[in-house]
Amino acid sequence: MLLPDPDARRPMEPADFLKCIDDDERRDRYSAVLERLDPLAGVIRERFFAVDGIPDLRIIKNAPKGDTELRDIVGAVFIADGLLDWFFEIDEFTRGFIDIQYPFGKWSVAKIGAMWAYAHEVFHFVRRHALVEKHFGKSRDVRHALEFDADMCAVAVIYRFVQFKENTGDELQLKMAVLKSLFFIVRAEIDQSSIKEYEGSPTHPHTAARLWDLVCKLSMLHDTGRTNPDFVNPISIQHSLVMLDMVKDLERKYLMAKNRDFESSVIGDFLCQNSELKFTRSRHEQWDEISRLIDYFSTLPREDVDNDKSIGFIVNGLFSMPSKHSDAGV
């Protein structure tokens, strides 16, 4: 009988994936990252409606990082081991000029990177994005709005996870700790991404836009558990300015480590060129249009929305419903 090829590319349950790693140090690194994901799923269950539950997690062995995805039809999130390896590379790179041990000790950058990738894909499932696409189509603005929704929910739940873990702590310091690790993950993606135009690709916004969205979202989150979407709370404005300065400082450190000058900063250039929101306005307007439908769909059994009857929710005044401004809101 032929034995399975140990180097074959295949999806595995996390425990089985760890068992097949012969190198003890490498196995410990993977384990330290993957053990964060189940508790994170628990926070998603607590803070967001997860009517269909949380999708299963599978690790794809011997796969490039781009193979990470949600397969909605089978209810599973697939994370490529190549993506985990990339997070470790970024973590090691940052240690050359900044030591990030907070909030998760060693490999904090890699751990938050894995949590970010996992939560983003989970929220595509929990927030029923595939069903929303059935009603609104797959235009650039709709797809960008759904990516924006997954990003905002992901960073919110990571922040709440850190908040629960620490139990006490200054709001702003916790936000900065989350953003610091996420900055290097997103910044490395900007350099590697095939998306060069600030308008984004047909499916995803430019990664620099996503970074600034994270800053805005974290600024809005407060201990009340409710967001401040219009920045009427002066604390939100204060937090955004502090985190903006932190991002500028991290960008300088990143570019110096890459032997590049600050004038080459993509995220700085994007911020200047998007000062009148010419690259993000239509996506935000689309999200404003569909976000309440997403909120509503995500609370209903799948059989109640996976059919033509759900069109009636739109014409029956759904969009006049007041926003709950929960962590899911922006």
PDB file of C-alpha atoms in Angstrom, residues 16-254:
ATOM      1  CA  ASP A  16      -2.532  16.910  12.718  1.00  0.00           C
ATOM      2  CA  PHE A  17      -0.489  19.644  11.064  1.00  0.00           C
ATOM      3  CA  LEU A  18       1.596  20.118  14.218  1.00  0.00           C
ATOM      4  CA  LYS A  19       2.170  16.372  14.545  1.00  0.00           C
ATOM      5  CA  CYS A  20       3.725  16.211  11.096  1.00  0.00           C
ATOM      6  CA  ILE A  21       6.356  18.877  11.900  1.00  0.00           C
ATOM      7  CA  ASP A  22       9.585  17.049  12.798  1.00  0.00           C
ATOM      8  CA  ASP A  23      11.592  20.063  13.924  1.00  0.00           C
ATOM      9  CA  ASP A  24      10.782  20.844  17.577  1.00  0.00           C
ATOM     10  CA  GLU A  25      11.540  24.566  17.355  1.00  0.00           C
ATOM     11  CA  ARG A  26       9.451  25.009  14.214  1.00  0.00           C
ATOM     12  CA  ARG A  27       6.578  23.040  15.746  1.00  0.00           C
ATOM     13  CA  ASP A  28       6.682  25.199  18.878  1.00  0.00           C
ATOM     14  CA  ARG A  29       6.521  28.366  16.779  1.00  0.00           C
ATOM     15  CA  TYR A  30       3.505  27.155  14.843  1.00  0.00           C
ATOM     16  CA  SER A  31       1.829  25.980  18.052  1.00  0.00           C
ATOM     17  CA  ALA A  32       2.374  29.337  19.773  1.00  0.00           C
ATOM     18  CA  VAL A  33       0.575  31.065  16.908  1.00  0.00           C
ATOM     19  CA  LEU A  34      -2.227  28.578  16.279  1.00  0.00           C
ATOM     20  CA  GLU A  35      -3.184  28.293  19.947  1.00  0.00           C
ATOM     21  CA  ARG A  36      -4.402  31.916  19.794  1.00  0.00           C
ATOM     22  CA  LEU A  37      -7.048  31.212  17.179  1.00  0.00           C
ATOM     23  CA  ASP A  38      -9.544  29.110  19.119  1.00  0.00           C
ATOM     24  CA  PRO A  39      -9.821  31.652  21.988  1.00  0.00           C
ATOM     25  CA  LEU A  40     -10.214  34.363  19.355  1.00  0.00           C
ATOM     26  CA  ALA A  41     -13.083  32.394  17.819  1.00  0.00           C
ATOM     27  CA  GLY A  42     -14.642  32.347  21.277  1.00  0.00           C
ATOM     28  CA  VAL A  43     -14.602  36.159  21.402  1.00  0.00           C
ATOM     29  CA  ILE A  44     -16.211  36.263  17.951  1.00  0.00           C
ATOM     30  CA  ARG A  45     -19.006  34.009  19.226  1.00  0.00           C
ATOM     31  CA  GLU A  46     -19.541  36.248  22.250  1.00  0.00           C
ATOM     32  CA  ARG A  47     -19.478  39.631  20.556  1.00  0.00           C
ATOM     33  CA  PHE A  48     -20.946  38.913  17.127  1.00  0.00           C
ATOM     34  CA  PHE A  49     -23.950  36.946  15.986  1.00  0.00           C
ATOM     35  CA  ALA A  50     -22.610  33.661  14.647  1.00  0.00           C
ATOM     36  CA  VAL A  51     -25.848  31.931  13.695  1.00  0.00           C
ATOM     37  CA  ASP A  52     -24.054  29.375  11.539  1.00  0.00           C
ATOM     38  CA  GLY A  53     -21.278  28.911  14.074  1.00  0.00           C
ATOM     39  CA  ILE A  54     -17.592  29.474  13.390  1.00  0.00           C
ATOM     40  CA  PRO A  55     -16.091  27.834  10.297  1.00  0.00           C
ATOM     41  CA  ASP A  56     -13.619  25.016  10.819  1.00  0.00           C
ATOM     42  CA  LEU A  57      -9.920  25.801  10.628  1.00  0.00           C
ATOM     43  CA  ARG A  58      -7.618  23.884   8.318  1.00  0.00           C
ATOM     44  CA  ILE A  59      -3.916  24.431   7.709  1.00  0.00           C
ATOM     45  CA  ILE A  60      -2.742  23.790   4.146  1.00  0.00           C
ATOM     46  CA  LYS A  61       0.642  22.120   4.304  1.00  0.00           C
ATOM     47  CA  ASN A  62       3.258  23.100   1.739  1.00  0.00           C
ATOM     48  CA  ALA A  63       1.160  25.921   0.303  1.00  0.00           C
ATOM     49  CA  PRO A  64       2.055  29.513  -0.685  1.00  0.00           C
ATOM     50  CA  LYS A  65       0.621  32.273   1.490  1.00  0.00           C
ATOM     51  CA  GLY A  66      -1.829  33.349  -1.208  1.00  0.00           C
ATOM     52  CA  ASP A  67      -3.750  30.080  -0.818  1.00  0.00           C
ATOM     53  CA  THR A  68      -5.294  31.317   2.439  1.00  0.00           C
ATOM     54  CA  GLU A  69      -9.059  31.679   1.941  1.00  0.00           C
ATOM     55  CA  LEU A  70     -12.572  31.041   3.184  1.00  0.00           C
ATOM     56  CA  ARG A  71     -14.396  28.214   1.425  1.00  0.00           C
ATOM     57  CA  ASP A  72     -17.909  29.234   2.319  1.00  0.00           C
ATOM     58  CA  ILE A  73     -19.558  26.207   0.730  1.00  0.00           C
ATOM     59  CA  VAL A  74     -17.764  23.799   3.091  1.00  0.00           C
ATOM     60  CA  GLY A  75     -17.714  26.178   6.058  1.00  0.00           C
ATOM     61  CA  ALA A  76     -13.960  26.209   6.584  1.00  0.00           C
ATOM     62  CA  VAL A  77     -11.110  28.704   6.723  1.00  0.00           C
ATOM     63  CA  PHE A  78      -7.940  27.450   5.058  1.00  0.00           C
ATOM     64  CA  ILE A  79      -4.655  29.024   6.172  1.00  0.00           C
ATOM     65  CA  ALA A  80      -1.535  28.240   4.164  1.00  0.00           C
ATOM     66  CA  ASP A  81       1.553  27.296   6.140  1.00  0.00           C
ATOM     67  CA  GLY A  82       3.393  29.627   3.763  1.00  0.00           C
ATOM     68  CA  LEU A  83       1.427  32.508   5.278  1.00  0.00           C
ATOM     69  CA  LEU A  84       2.454  31.497   8.800  1.00  0.00           C
ATOM     70  CA  ASP A  85       6.082  31.289   7.677  1.00  0.00           C
ATOM     71  CA  TRP A  86       5.774  34.778   6.179  1.00  0.00           C
ATOM     72  CA  PHE A  87       4.467  36.140   9.485  1.00  0.00           C
ATOM     73  CA  PHE A  88       7.526  34.686  11.235  1.00  0.00           C
ATOM     74  CA  GLU A  89       9.799  36.308   8.649  1.00  0.00           C
ATOM     75  CA  ILE A  90       8.185  39.690   9.322  1.00  0.00           C
ATOM     76  CA  ASP A  91       8.488  39.145  13.065  1.00  0.00           C
ATOM     77  CA  GLU A  92      12.200  38.367  12.754  1.00  0.00           C
ATOM     78  CA  PHE A  93      12.727  41.364  10.460  1.00  0.00           C
ATOM     79  CA  THR A  94      11.158  43.801  12.935  1.00  0.00           C
ATOM     80  CA  ARG A  95      13.433  42.560  15.738  1.00  0.00           C
ATOM     81  CA  GLY A  96      16.345  44.144  13.904  1.00  0.00           C
ATOM     82  CA  PHE A  97      15.129  47.621  14.847  1.00  0.00           C
ATOM     83  CA  ILE A  98      12.209  47.308  17.290  1.00  0.00           C
ATOM     84  CA  ASP A  99      11.445  44.708  19.961  1.00  0.00           C
ATOM     85  CA  ILE A 100       7.741  43.921  20.144  1.00  0.00           C
ATOM     86  CA  GLN A 101       6.968  41.667  23.108  1.00  0.00           C
ATOM     87  CA  TYR A 102       3.564  43.098  23.991  1.00  0.00           C
ATOM     88  CA  PRO A 103       0.837  41.879  24.203  1.00  0.00           C
ATOM     89  CA  PHE A 104       1.714  38.229  23.462  1.00  0.00           C
ATOM     90  CA  GLY A 105       5.388  37.907  24.355  1.00  0.00           C
ATOM     91  CA  LYS A 106       7.713  36.277  21.839  1.00  0.00           C
ATOM     92  CA  TRP A 107       6.351  36.207  18.285  1.00  0.00           C
ATOM     93  CA  SER A 108       3.742  38.890  19.048  1.00  0.00           C
ATOM     94  CA  VAL A 109       3.855  40.169  15.461  1.00  0.00           C
ATOM     95  CA  ALA A 110       3.398  36.678  14.001  1.00  0.00           C
ATOM     96  CA  LYS A 111       0.614  35.867  16.459  1.00  0.00           C
ATOM     97  CA  ILE A 112      -1.379  38.992  15.663  1.00  0.00           C
ATOM     98  CA  GLY A 113      -0.740  38.431  11.959  1.00  0.00           C
ATOM     99  CA  ALA A 114      -2.291  34.958  12.151  1.00  0.00           C
ATOM    100  CA  MET A 115      -5.193  36.281  14.234  1.00  0.00           C
ATOM    101  CA  TRP A 116      -5.762  39.019  11.656  1.00  0.00           C
ATOM    102  CA  ALA A 117      -5.770  36.646   8.667  1.00  0.00           C
ATOM    103  CA  TYR A 118      -7.994  34.130  10.463  1.00  0.00           C
ATOM    104  CA  ALA A 119     -10.505  36.663  11.794  1.00  0.00           C
ATOM    105  CA  HIS A 120     -10.786  38.382   8.405  1.00  0.00           C
ATOM    106  CA  GLU A 121     -11.788  35.123   6.710  1.00  0.00           C
ATOM    107  CA  VAL A 122     -14.101  34.109   9.572  1.00  0.00           C
ATOM    108  CA  PHE A 123     -15.990  37.379   9.249  1.00  0.00           C
ATOM    109  CA  HIS A 124     -16.582  36.818   5.551  1.00  0.00           C
ATOM    110  CA  PHE A 125     -18.495  33.743   6.750  1.00  0.00           C
ATOM    111  CA  VAL A 126     -20.139  35.105   9.905  1.00  0.00           C
ATOM    112  CA  ARG A 127     -21.226  38.316   8.167  1.00  0.00           C
ATOM    113  CA  ARG A 128     -22.712  36.375   5.234  1.00  0.00           C
ATOM    114  CA  HIS A 129     -20.780  38.252   2.583  1.00  0.00           C
ATOM    115  CA  ALA A 130     -21.433  35.650  -0.093  1.00  0.00           C
ATOM    116  CA  LEU A 131     -25.171  36.140   0.366  1.00  0.00           C
ATOM    117  CA  VAL A 132     -24.851  39.903   0.262  1.00  0.00           C
ATOM    118  CA  GLU A 133     -23.045  39.587  -3.059  1.00  0.00           C
ATOM    119  CA  LYS A 134     -26.013  37.600  -4.405  1.00  0.00           C
ATOM    120  CA  HIS A 135     -28.222  40.644  -3.895  1.00  0.00           C
ATOM    121  CA  PHE A 136     -25.849  43.499  -4.710  1.00  0.00           C
ATOM    122  CA  GLY A 137     -23.622  41.869  -7.308  1.00  0.00           C
ATOM    123  CA  LYS A 138     -19.847  41.750  -7.525  1.00  0.00           C
ATOM    124  CA  SER A 139     -18.955  45.272  -8.549  1.00  0.00           C
ATOM    125  CA  ARG A 140     -15.660  46.767  -7.395  1.00  0.00           C
ATOM    126  CA  ASP A 141     -17.409  48.942  -4.793  1.00  0.00           C
ATOM    127  CA  VAL A 142     -19.415  46.037  -3.346  1.00  0.00           C
ATOM    128  CA  ARG A 143     -16.374  43.795  -3.082  1.00  0.00           C
ATOM    129  CA  HIS A 144     -14.268  46.581  -1.586  1.00  0.00           C
ATOM    130  CA  ALA A 145     -17.039  47.301   0.923  1.00  0.00           C
ATOM    131  CA  LEU A 146     -17.130  43.643   1.993  1.00  0.00           C
ATOM    132  CA  GLU A 147     -13.352  43.553   2.421  1.00  0.00           C
ATOM    133  CA  PHE A 148     -13.642  46.735   4.465  1.00  0.00           C
ATOM    134  CA  ASP A 149     -16.335  45.101   6.612  1.00  0.00           C
ATOM    135  CA  ALA A 150     -14.184  42.015   7.246  1.00  0.00           C
ATOM    136  CA  ASP A 151     -11.157  44.178   8.081  1.00  0.00           C
ATOM    137  CA  MET A 152     -13.053  46.353  10.552  1.00  0.00           C
ATOM    138  CA  CYS A 153     -14.650  43.413  12.331  1.00  0.00           C
ATOM    139  CA  ALA A 154     -11.288  41.613  12.475  1.00  0.00           C
ATOM    140  CA  VAL A 155      -9.389  44.494  14.067  1.00  0.00           C
ATOM    141  CA  ALA A 156     -12.266  45.123  16.500  1.00  0.00           C
ATOM    142  CA  VAL A 157     -12.307  41.542  17.738  1.00  0.00           C
ATOM    143  CA  ILE A 158      -8.496  41.416  18.061  1.00  0.00           C
ATOM    144  CA  TYR A 159      -8.602  44.576  20.161  1.00  0.00           C
ATOM    145  CA  ARG A 160     -11.363  43.139  22.369  1.00  0.00           C
ATOM    146  CA  PHE A 161      -9.386  39.894  22.686  1.00  0.00           C
ATOM    147  CA  VAL A 162      -6.339  41.808  23.916  1.00  0.00           C
ATOM    148  CA  GLN A 163      -8.556  43.870  26.206  1.00  0.00           C
ATOM    149  CA  PHE A 164     -10.033  40.714  27.788  1.00  0.00           C
ATOM    150  CA  LYS A 165      -6.585  39.130  28.087  1.00  0.00           C
ATOM    151  CA  GLU A 166      -5.113  42.141  29.861  1.00  0.00           C
ATOM    152  CA  ASN A 167      -8.272  42.698  31.926  1.00  0.00           C
ATOM    153  CA  THR A 168      -6.960  46.124  32.871  1.00  0.00           C
ATOM    154  CA  GLY A 169      -4.963  48.665  30.973  1.00  0.00           C
ATOM    155  CA  ASP A 170      -5.064  52.000  29.288  1.00  0.00           C
ATOM    156  CA  GLU A 171      -7.317  51.999  26.226  1.00  0.00           C
ATOM    157  CA  LEU A 172      -4.890  53.900  24.065  1.00  0.00           C
ATOM    158  CA  GLN A 173      -1.899  51.746  25.035  1.00  0.00           C
ATOM    159  CA  LEU A 174      -3.813  48.580  24.142  1.00  0.00           C
ATOM    160  CA  LYS A 175      -4.845  50.038  20.789  1.00  0.00           C
ATOM    161  CA  MET A 176      -1.279  51.042  20.044  1.00  0.00           C
ATOM    162  CA  ALA A 177      -0.037  47.561  20.940  1.00  0.00           C
ATOM    163  CA  VAL A 178      -2.458  45.981  18.451  1.00  0.00           C
ATOM    164  CA  LEU A 179      -1.703  48.532  15.749  1.00  0.00           C
ATOM    165  CA  LYS A 180       2.064  48.237  16.175  1.00  0.00           C
ATOM    166  CA  SER A 181       2.070  44.547  15.285  1.00  0.00           C
ATOM    167  CA  LEU A 182      -0.550  44.937  12.571  1.00  0.00           C
ATOM    168  CA  PHE A 183       1.399  47.795  11.029  1.00  0.00           C
ATOM    169  CA  PHE A 184       4.336  45.555  10.119  1.00  0.00           C
ATOM    170  CA  ILE A 185       2.066  42.838   8.718  1.00  0.00           C
ATOM    171  CA  VAL A 186       0.133  45.284   6.538  1.00  0.00           C
ATOM    172  CA  ARG A 187       3.257  47.271   5.618  1.00  0.00           C
ATOM    173  CA  ALA A 188       5.032  44.157   4.369  1.00  0.00           C
ATOM    174  CA  GLU A 189       1.946  43.274   2.343  1.00  0.00           C
ATOM    175  CA  ILE A 190       2.049  46.719   0.691  1.00  0.00           C
ATOM    176  CA  ASP A 191       5.556  45.966  -0.573  1.00  0.00           C
ATOM    177  CA  GLN A 192       4.604  42.517  -1.860  1.00  0.00           C
ATOM    178  CA  SER A 193       1.115  43.233  -3.169  1.00  0.00           C
ATOM    179  CA  SER A 194       0.367  43.186  -6.867  1.00  0.00           C
ATOM    180  CA  ILE A 195      -2.130  46.003  -6.235  1.00  0.00           C
ATOM    181  CA  LYS A 196      -0.250  49.171  -7.169  1.00  0.00           C
ATOM    182  CA  GLU A 197      -3.019  51.557  -8.208  1.00  0.00           C
ATOM    183  CA  TYR A 198      -4.517  53.470  -5.307  1.00  0.00           C
ATOM    184  CA  GLU A 199      -8.011  52.690  -6.611  1.00  0.00           C
ATOM    185  CA  GLY A 200      -7.321  49.055  -5.698  1.00  0.00           C
ATOM    186  CA  SER A 201      -7.972  45.891  -7.668  1.00  0.00           C
ATOM    187  CA  PRO A 202     -11.390  44.665  -8.844  1.00  0.00           C
ATOM    188  CA  THR A 203     -11.699  42.709  -5.569  1.00  0.00           C
ATOM    189  CA  HIS A 204      -9.605  44.476  -2.896  1.00  0.00           C
ATOM    190  CA  PRO A 205      -8.796  48.027  -1.804  1.00  0.00           C
ATOM    191  CA  HIS A 206      -5.183  49.171  -1.909  1.00  0.00           C
ATOM    192  CA  THR A 207      -3.409  47.892   1.195  1.00  0.00           C
ATOM    193  CA  ALA A 208      -2.431  51.426   2.267  1.00  0.00           C
ATOM    194  CA  ALA A 209      -6.131  52.282   2.409  1.00  0.00           C
ATOM    195  CA  ARG A 210      -6.690  49.256   4.617  1.00  0.00           C
ATOM    196  CA  LEU A 211      -3.945  50.389   6.995  1.00  0.00           C
ATOM    197  CA  TRP A 212      -5.511  53.819   7.485  1.00  0.00           C
ATOM    198  CA  ASP A 213      -8.911  52.153   7.936  1.00  0.00           C
ATOM    199  CA  LEU A 214      -7.421  50.182  10.846  1.00  0.00           C
ATOM    200  CA  VAL A 215      -6.232  53.387  12.501  1.00  0.00           C
ATOM    201  CA  CYS A 216      -9.695  54.918  12.178  1.00  0.00           C
ATOM    202  CA  LYS A 217     -11.461  51.814  13.468  1.00  0.00           C
ATOM    203  CA  LEU A 218      -9.227  51.451  16.514  1.00  0.00           C
ATOM    204  CA  SER A 219      -9.731  55.142  17.278  1.00  0.00           C
ATOM    205  CA  MET A 220     -13.493  54.595  17.425  1.00  0.00           C
ATOM    206  CA  LEU A 221     -13.438  51.641  19.821  1.00  0.00           C
ATOM    207  CA  HIS A 222     -13.992  52.455  23.483  1.00  0.00           C
ATOM    208  CA  ASP A 223     -14.571  50.671  26.775  1.00  0.00           C
ATOM    209  CA  THR A 224     -18.325  51.028  26.367  1.00  0.00           C
ATOM    210  CA  GLY A 225     -18.194  48.317  23.700  1.00  0.00           C
ATOM    211  CA  ARG A 226     -19.834  50.701  21.261  1.00  0.00           C
ATOM    212  CA  THR A 227     -18.173  52.524  18.407  1.00  0.00           C
ATOM    213  CA  ASN A 228     -18.084  56.241  17.764  1.00  0.00           C
ATOM    214  CA  PRO A 229     -18.565  56.253  13.974  1.00  0.00           C
ATOM    215  CA  ASP A 230     -18.797  60.015  13.483  1.00  0.00           C
ATOM    216  CA  PHE A 231     -15.811  60.960  15.647  1.00  0.00           C
ATOM    217  CA  VAL A 232     -18.026  63.111  17.874  1.00  0.00           C
ATOM    218  CA  ASN A 233     -16.178  61.783  20.913  1.00  0.00           C
ATOM    219  CA  PRO A 234     -13.063  63.933  21.447  1.00  0.00           C
ATOM    220  CA  ILE A 235     -11.261  60.854  22.795  1.00  0.00           C
ATOM    221  CA  SER A 236     -11.573  59.246  19.357  1.00  0.00           C
ATOM    222  CA  ILE A 237      -9.931  62.264  17.767  1.00  0.00           C
ATOM    223  CA  GLN A 238      -7.164  62.254  20.374  1.00  0.00           C
ATOM    224  CA  HIS A 239      -6.503  58.536  19.857  1.00  0.00           C
ATOM    225  CA  SER A 240      -6.442  58.892  16.078  1.00  0.00           C
ATOM    226  CA  LEU A 241      -3.831  61.677  16.242  1.00  0.00           C
ATOM    227  CA  VAL A 242      -1.591  59.689  18.601  1.00  0.00           C
ATOM    228  CA  MET A 243      -1.825  56.575  16.432  1.00  0.00           C
ATOM    229  CA  LEU A 244      -1.224  58.618  13.288  1.00  0.00           C
ATOM    230  CA  ASP A 245       2.048  59.858  14.803  1.00  0.00           C
ATOM    231  CA  MET A 246       2.940  56.300  15.794  1.00  0.00           C
ATOM    232  CA  VAL A 247       2.350  55.033  12.245  1.00  0.00           C
ATOM    233  CA  LYS A 248       4.580  57.799  10.855  1.00  0.00           C
ATOM    234  CA  ASP A 249       7.338  56.818  13.298  1.00  0.00           C
ATOM    235  CA  LEU A 250       6.999  53.112  12.479  1.00  0.00           C
ATOM    236  CA  GLU A 251       7.068  53.915   8.770  1.00  0.00           C
ATOM    237  CA  ARG A 252      10.342  55.807   9.176  1.00  0.00           C
ATOM    238  CA  LYS A 253      11.858  52.868  11.075  1.00  0.00           C
ATOM    239  CA  TYR A 254      10.592  50.413   8.453  1.00  0.00           C
TER     240      TYR A 254
END
